[in-house]
């Protein structure tokens, strides 16, 4: 499976077999990242009213849309294009400077190429036991690591230590493009891990096979997609190498 990070909480997951998925597309002017140039079969949104997480209309061409919050509020599971999506309700950071009332959103998970993937949406609080258990047996965790405006790093680490995802891919942290007030750079999250637990993609694309999934938690740091000129550029990385 090929994974591309556009920036913020948006990824493209391109499996060897199955639908192409894009997660949480954003409004470029809001978050500072380039427009998403690639099409998808399915676009998943964690919110319907947050331009940092819901702009499926900006993904090119026709695609199915999975509203993860709607899934969470209506049974917690839905099959789209033969793929099962599970979701759990969450809330934004309660002191969000741009929202007077914390908005609802959802965390979600699905499986591609035999790899179990979970996305943390835009959760802004310490997870309940039920929310933590939602991440049980996850191979790849797309994790909110910016500390400000989302879950705090100590609370995130509590979940990681308890649920032990095999690969953690950081997202929603401060970069040269995305600069929220008090937002943490990636180093704040990486400080919780030994140097030999961290892999660097050195680009916005990685390839992960089922055989790459480690027994113990590792962190895979990706760079963000710069522009349409990056499309088709592949800089593969293998976990643990």
CSV table of C-alpha atoms in Angstrom, one decimal:
chain,number,residue,atom,x,y,z
A,1,UNK,CA,0.0,0.0,0.0
A,2,UNK,CA,1.2,3.5,-0.9
A,3,UNK,CA,0.6,6.3,1.5
A,4,UNK,CA,0.8,10.0,0.7
A,5,UNK,CA,0.5,12.8,3.2
A,6,UNK,CA,-0.9,16.0,1.9
A,7,UNK,CA,-0.6,17.8,5.2
A,8,UNK,CA,-2.8,18.4,8.2
A,9,UNK,CA,-5.0,15.3,8.7
A,10,UNK,CA,-5.2,14.4,5.0
A,11,UNK,CA,-3.7,11.2,3.5
A,12,UNK,CA,-4.2,9.2,0.3
A,13,UNK,CA,-4.1,5.4,0.8
A,14,UNK,CA,-3.5,3.6,-2.5
A,15,UNK,CA,-3.8,-0.2,-2.0
A,16,UNK,CA,-2.6,-3.0,-4.2
A,17,UNK,CA,-6.2,-4.2,-4.3
A,18,UNK,CA,-9.3,-2.1,-3.3
A,19,UNK,CA,-10.5,1.4,-3.4
A,20,UNK,CA,-8.2,4.5,-3.2
A,21,UNK,CA,-9.0,6.5,-0.1
A,22,UNK,CA,-8.4,10.1,0.8
A,23,UNK,CA,-8.9,11.2,4.5
A,24,UNK,CA,-10.0,14.5,5.9
A,25,UNK,CA,-9.4,16.9,2.9
A,26,UNK,CA,-8.9,20.5,3.9
A,27,UNK,CA,-9.3,24.1,2.6
A,28,UNK,CA,-5.8,25.0,1.5
A,29,UNK,CA,-6.1,28.7,2.5
A,30,UNK,CA,-7.1,27.6,6.0
A,31,UNK,CA,-4.2,25.2,6.8
A,32,UNK,CA,-1.5,26.4,4.4
A,33,UNK,CA,-1.0,23.2,2.4
A,34,UNK,CA,-1.2,22.8,-1.3
A,35,UNK,CA,-4.5,21.8,-3.0
A,36,UNK,CA,-5.1,18.0,-3.2
A,37,UNK,CA,-4.4,17.1,-6.8
A,38,UNK,CA,-5.2,13.4,-6.8
A,39,UNK,CA,-8.6,11.6,-7.3
A,40,UNK,CA,-9.9,8.9,-5.0
A,41,UNK,CA,-12.7,6.3,-5.0
A,42,UNK,CA,-13.7,7.1,-1.4
A,43,UNK,CA,-13.2,10.3,0.6
A,44,UNK,CA,-13.6,10.1,4.4
A,45,UNK,CA,-14.4,13.2,6.4
A,46,UNK,CA,-14.3,13.3,10.2
A,47,UNK,CA,-16.5,16.5,10.4
A,48,UNK,CA,-19.1,18.2,8.3
A,49,UNK,CA,-18.5,21.8,9.4
A,50,UNK,CA,-14.7,22.1,9.9
A,51,UNK,CA,-12.9,23.2,6.7
A,52,UNK,CA,-9.7,21.6,8.0
A,53,UNK,CA,-11.3,18.2,7.8
A,54,UNK,CA,-14.4,18.1,5.6
A,55,UNK,CA,-13.7,19.6,2.1
A,56,UNK,CA,-14.4,16.5,0.0
A,57,UNK,CA,-15.7,18.9,-2.7
A,58,UNK,CA,-12.1,19.9,-3.3
A,59,UNK,CA,-10.9,16.4,-4.2
A,60,UNK,CA,-10.9,16.0,-8.0
A,61,UNK,CA,-13.4,13.9,-9.9
A,62,UNK,CA,-16.3,11.8,-8.7
A,63,UNK,CA,-16.0,9.8,-5.5
A,64,UNK,CA,-18.1,8.2,-2.7
A,65,UNK,CA,-18.1,10.2,0.6
A,66,UNK,CA,-18.0,8.6,4.0
A,67,UNK,CA,-19.2,10.9,6.7
A,68,UNK,CA,-17.5,9.3,9.7
A,69,UNK,CA,-19.6,11.3,12.2
A,70,UNK,CA,-22.8,10.1,10.6
A,71,UNK,CA,-21.4,6.5,10.7
A,72,UNK,CA,-20.6,6.9,14.4
A,73,UNK,CA,-24.1,8.3,15.2
A,74,UNK,CA,-25.9,5.6,13.2
A,75,UNK,CA,-24.6,2.2,14.3
A,76,UNK,CA,-20.9,2.8,14.1
A,77,UNK,CA,-20.2,0.8,11.0
A,78,UNK,CA,-20.9,1.1,7.3
A,79,UNK,CA,-19.9,-0.7,4.1
A,80,UNK,CA,-18.9,1.5,1.1
A,81,UNK,CA,-17.5,0.0,-2.1
A,82,UNK,CA,-17.0,-3.3,-0.4
A,83,UNK,CA,-15.0,-1.7,2.4
A,84,UNK,CA,-16.1,-1.6,6.1
A,85,UNK,CA,-15.7,1.7,7.9
A,86,UNK,CA,-16.0,1.8,11.7
A,87,UNK,CA,-16.3,5.1,13.5
A,88,UNK,CA,-16.7,6.5,17.0
A,89,UNK,CA,-17.9,10.0,18.0
A,90,UNK,CA,-15.5,12.5,19.4
A,91,UNK,CA,-15.4,16.2,20.3
A,92,UNK,CA,-13.1,19.1,19.4
A,93,UNK,CA,-10.7,20.7,21.9
A,94,UNK,CA,-13.0,22.5,24.4
A,95,UNK,CA,-11.0,25.7,24.3
A,96,UNK,CA,-10.7,26.0,20.5
A,97,UNK,CA,-10.0,29.7,19.8
A,98,UNK,CA,-12.1,29.6,16.6
A,99,UNK,CA,-15.1,27.8,17.8
A,100,UNK,CA,-17.3,29.0,20.7
A,101,UNK,CA,-18.8,25.5,21.1
A,102,UNK,CA,-16.7,22.4,20.6
A,103,UNK,CA,-17.8,20.6,17.4
A,104,UNK,CA,-18.6,17.0,17.0
A,105,UNK,CA,-16.3,14.9,14.9
A,106,UNK,CA,-15.4,11.2,14.6
A,107,UNK,CA,-12.4,8.9,14.7
A,108,UNK,CA,-12.5,6.1,12.2
A,109,UNK,CA,-10.8,2.9,11.0
A,110,UNK,CA,-10.8,0.5,8.0
A,111,UNK,CA,-8.6,-2.1,6.5
A,112,UNK,CA,-6.7,-2.1,3.2
A,113,UNK,CA,-4.3,-4.8,1.9
A,114,UNK,CA,-4.8,-6.6,5.2
A,115,UNK,CA,-3.5,-3.6,7.1
A,116,UNK,CA,-5.7,-2.1,9.8
A,117,UNK,CA,-5.7,1.7,9.7
A,118,UNK,CA,-7.1,4.2,12.2
A,119,UNK,CA,-7.5,8.0,11.9
A,120,UNK,CA,-8.0,10.1,15.0
A,121,UNK,CA,-10.2,12.7,13.3
A,122,UNK,CA,-10.0,16.0,15.2
A,123,UNK,CA,-10.5,14.7,18.8
A,124,UNK,CA,-9.5,17.4,21.4
A,125,UNK,CA,-9.7,15.6,24.7
A,126,UNK,CA,-8.3,12.8,26.8
A,127,UNK,CA,-9.8,9.6,25.4
A,128,UNK,CA,-12.4,7.6,27.4
A,129,UNK,CA,-11.7,3.9,27.9
A,130,UNK,CA,-14.2,3.1,25.1
A,131,UNK,CA,-12.5,5.5,22.8
A,132,UNK,CA,-9.1,4.0,23.6
A,133,UNK,CA,-10.4,0.5,22.9
A,134,UNK,CA,-11.5,1.7,19.5
A,135,UNK,CA,-7.8,1.6,18.5
A,136,UNK,CA,-7.2,-1.9,19.6
A,137,UNK,CA,-5.2,-4.1,17.2
A,138,UNK,CA,-4.4,-1.2,14.9
A,139,UNK,CA,-1.5,-1.6,12.5
A,140,UNK,CA,-1.2,2.1,11.4
A,141,UNK,CA,-2.4,4.9,13.6
A,142,UNK,CA,-2.7,8.3,11.9
A,143,UNK,CA,-2.1,10.3,15.1
A,144,UNK,CA,-2.8,13.9,16.1
A,145,UNK,CA,0.6,15.1,17.4
A,146,UNK,CA,0.4,18.9,17.4
A,147,UNK,CA,-0.7,19.2,21.1
A,148,UNK,CA,-2.5,22.5,20.6
A,149,UNK,CA,-6.1,22.5,19.4
A,150,UNK,CA,-6.3,18.6,19.6
A,151,UNK,CA,-5.6,15.9,22.1
A,152,UNK,CA,-2.7,16.8,24.4
A,153,UNK,CA,0.5,14.8,23.9
A,154,UNK,CA,0.5,13.1,27.4
A,155,UNK,CA,-3.1,11.9,26.7
A,156,UNK,CA,-2.1,10.7,23.2
A,157,UNK,CA,0.9,8.8,24.7
A,158,UNK,CA,-1.4,7.2,27.2
A,159,UNK,CA,-3.4,5.7,24.4
A,160,UNK,CA,-0.4,4.6,22.4
A,161,UNK,CA,1.2,2.9,25.4
A,162,UNK,CA,-2.1,1.1,26.2
A,163,UNK,CA,-3.2,0.2,22.7
A,164,UNK,CA,0.3,-0.3,21.1
A,165,UNK,CA,-0.3,0.5,17.5
A,166,UNK,CA,2.4,-1.0,15.3
A,167,UNK,CA,3.2,2.1,13.2
A,168,UNK,CA,2.3,5.7,14.3
A,169,UNK,CA,2.3,8.3,11.5
A,170,UNK,CA,2.1,11.8,12.9
A,171,UNK,CA,-0.2,14.4,11.5
A,172,UNK,CA,-1.7,17.8,12.5
A,173,UNK,CA,1.6,19.1,13.9
A,174,UNK,CA,3.2,22.5,13.3
A,175,UNK,CA,5.2,22.8,10.0
A,176,UNK,CA,6.6,25.6,7.8
A,177,UNK,CA,3.2,25.6,6.1
A,178,UNK,CA,0.8,25.1,9.0
A,179,UNK,CA,1.6,27.4,12.0
A,180,UNK,CA,-1.1,27.4,14.7
A,181,UNK,CA,-0.5,29.4,17.8
A,182,UNK,CA,1.1,27.2,20.4
A,183,UNK,CA,1.2,24.3,18.0
A,184,UNK,CA,4.0,21.8,18.6
A,185,UNK,CA,6.7,20.9,16.1
A,186,UNK,CA,7.2,17.2,15.5
A,187,UNK,CA,10.1,17.1,17.9
A,188,UNK,CA,7.8,17.4,20.9
A,189,UNK,CA,6.1,14.1,20.0
A,190,UNK,CA,9.3,12.4,19.0
A,191,UNK,CA,10.8,13.2,22.4
A,192,UNK,CA,8.6,10.4,23.8
A,193,UNK,CA,10.4,7.7,21.7
A,194,UNK,CA,14.0,6.4,21.4
A,195,UNK,CA,15.9,7.4,18.3
A,196,UNK,CA,15.9,3.8,17.1
A,197,UNK,CA,12.1,3.7,17.2
A,198,UNK,CA,11.8,6.4,14.6
A,199,UNK,CA,11.8,6.1,10.8
A,200,UNK,CA,11.9,9.1,8.3
A,201,UNK,CA,10.2,8.9,4.9
A,202,UNK,CA,12.2,11.9,3.5
A,203,UNK,CA,9.2,12.7,1.3
A,204,UNK,CA,5.5,12.8,1.1
A,205,UNK,CA,5.1,9.1,-0.1
A,206,UNK,CA,5.8,5.8,1.6
A,207,UNK,CA,5.1,2.2,0.8
A,208,UNK,CA,4.1,-0.1,3.6
A,209,UNK,CA,3.4,-3.8,3.1
A,210,UNK,CA,1.8,-6.2,5.5
A,211,UNK,CA,5.2,-7.8,6.0
A,212,UNK,CA,6.6,-4.5,7.1
A,213,UNK,CA,4.4,-4.2,10.1
A,214,UNK,CA,6.6,-4.5,13.2
A,215,UNK,CA,5.8,-6.2,16.5
A,216,UNK,CA,6.5,-3.2,18.6
A,217,UNK,CA,5.5,0.4,18.1
A,218,UNK,CA,7.5,2.5,15.6
A,219,UNK,CA,7.0,6.1,14.4
A,220,UNK,CA,7.1,6.9,10.7
A,221,UNK,CA,7.6,10.6,10.1
A,222,UNK,CA,6.5,11.9,6.7
A,223,UNK,CA,7.0,15.2,4.9
A,224,UNK,CA,4.0,16.9,3.5
A,225,UNK,CA,3.0,17.2,-0.2
A,226,UNK,CA,4.3,20.5,-1.6
A,227,UNK,CA,2.5,21.0,-4.9
A,228,UNK,CA,1.0,19.4,-8.0
A,229,UNK,CA,4.5,18.9,-9.2
A,230,UNK,CA,5.0,16.3,-6.5
A,231,UNK,CA,2.2,14.1,-7.9
A,232,UNK,CA,3.6,10.9,-9.2
A,233,UNK,CA,6.9,11.4,-7.4
A,234,UNK,CA,7.6,8.4,-5.2
A,235,UNK,CA,10.1,8.3,-2.5
A,236,UNK,CA,9.6,4.9,-0.9
A,237,UNK,CA,10.5,4.1,2.7
A,238,UNK,CA,10.3,0.9,4.6
A,239,UNK,CA,9.6,0.8,8.3
A,240,UNK,CA,12.6,-0.2,10.3
A,241,UNK,CA,15.2,0.5,7.6
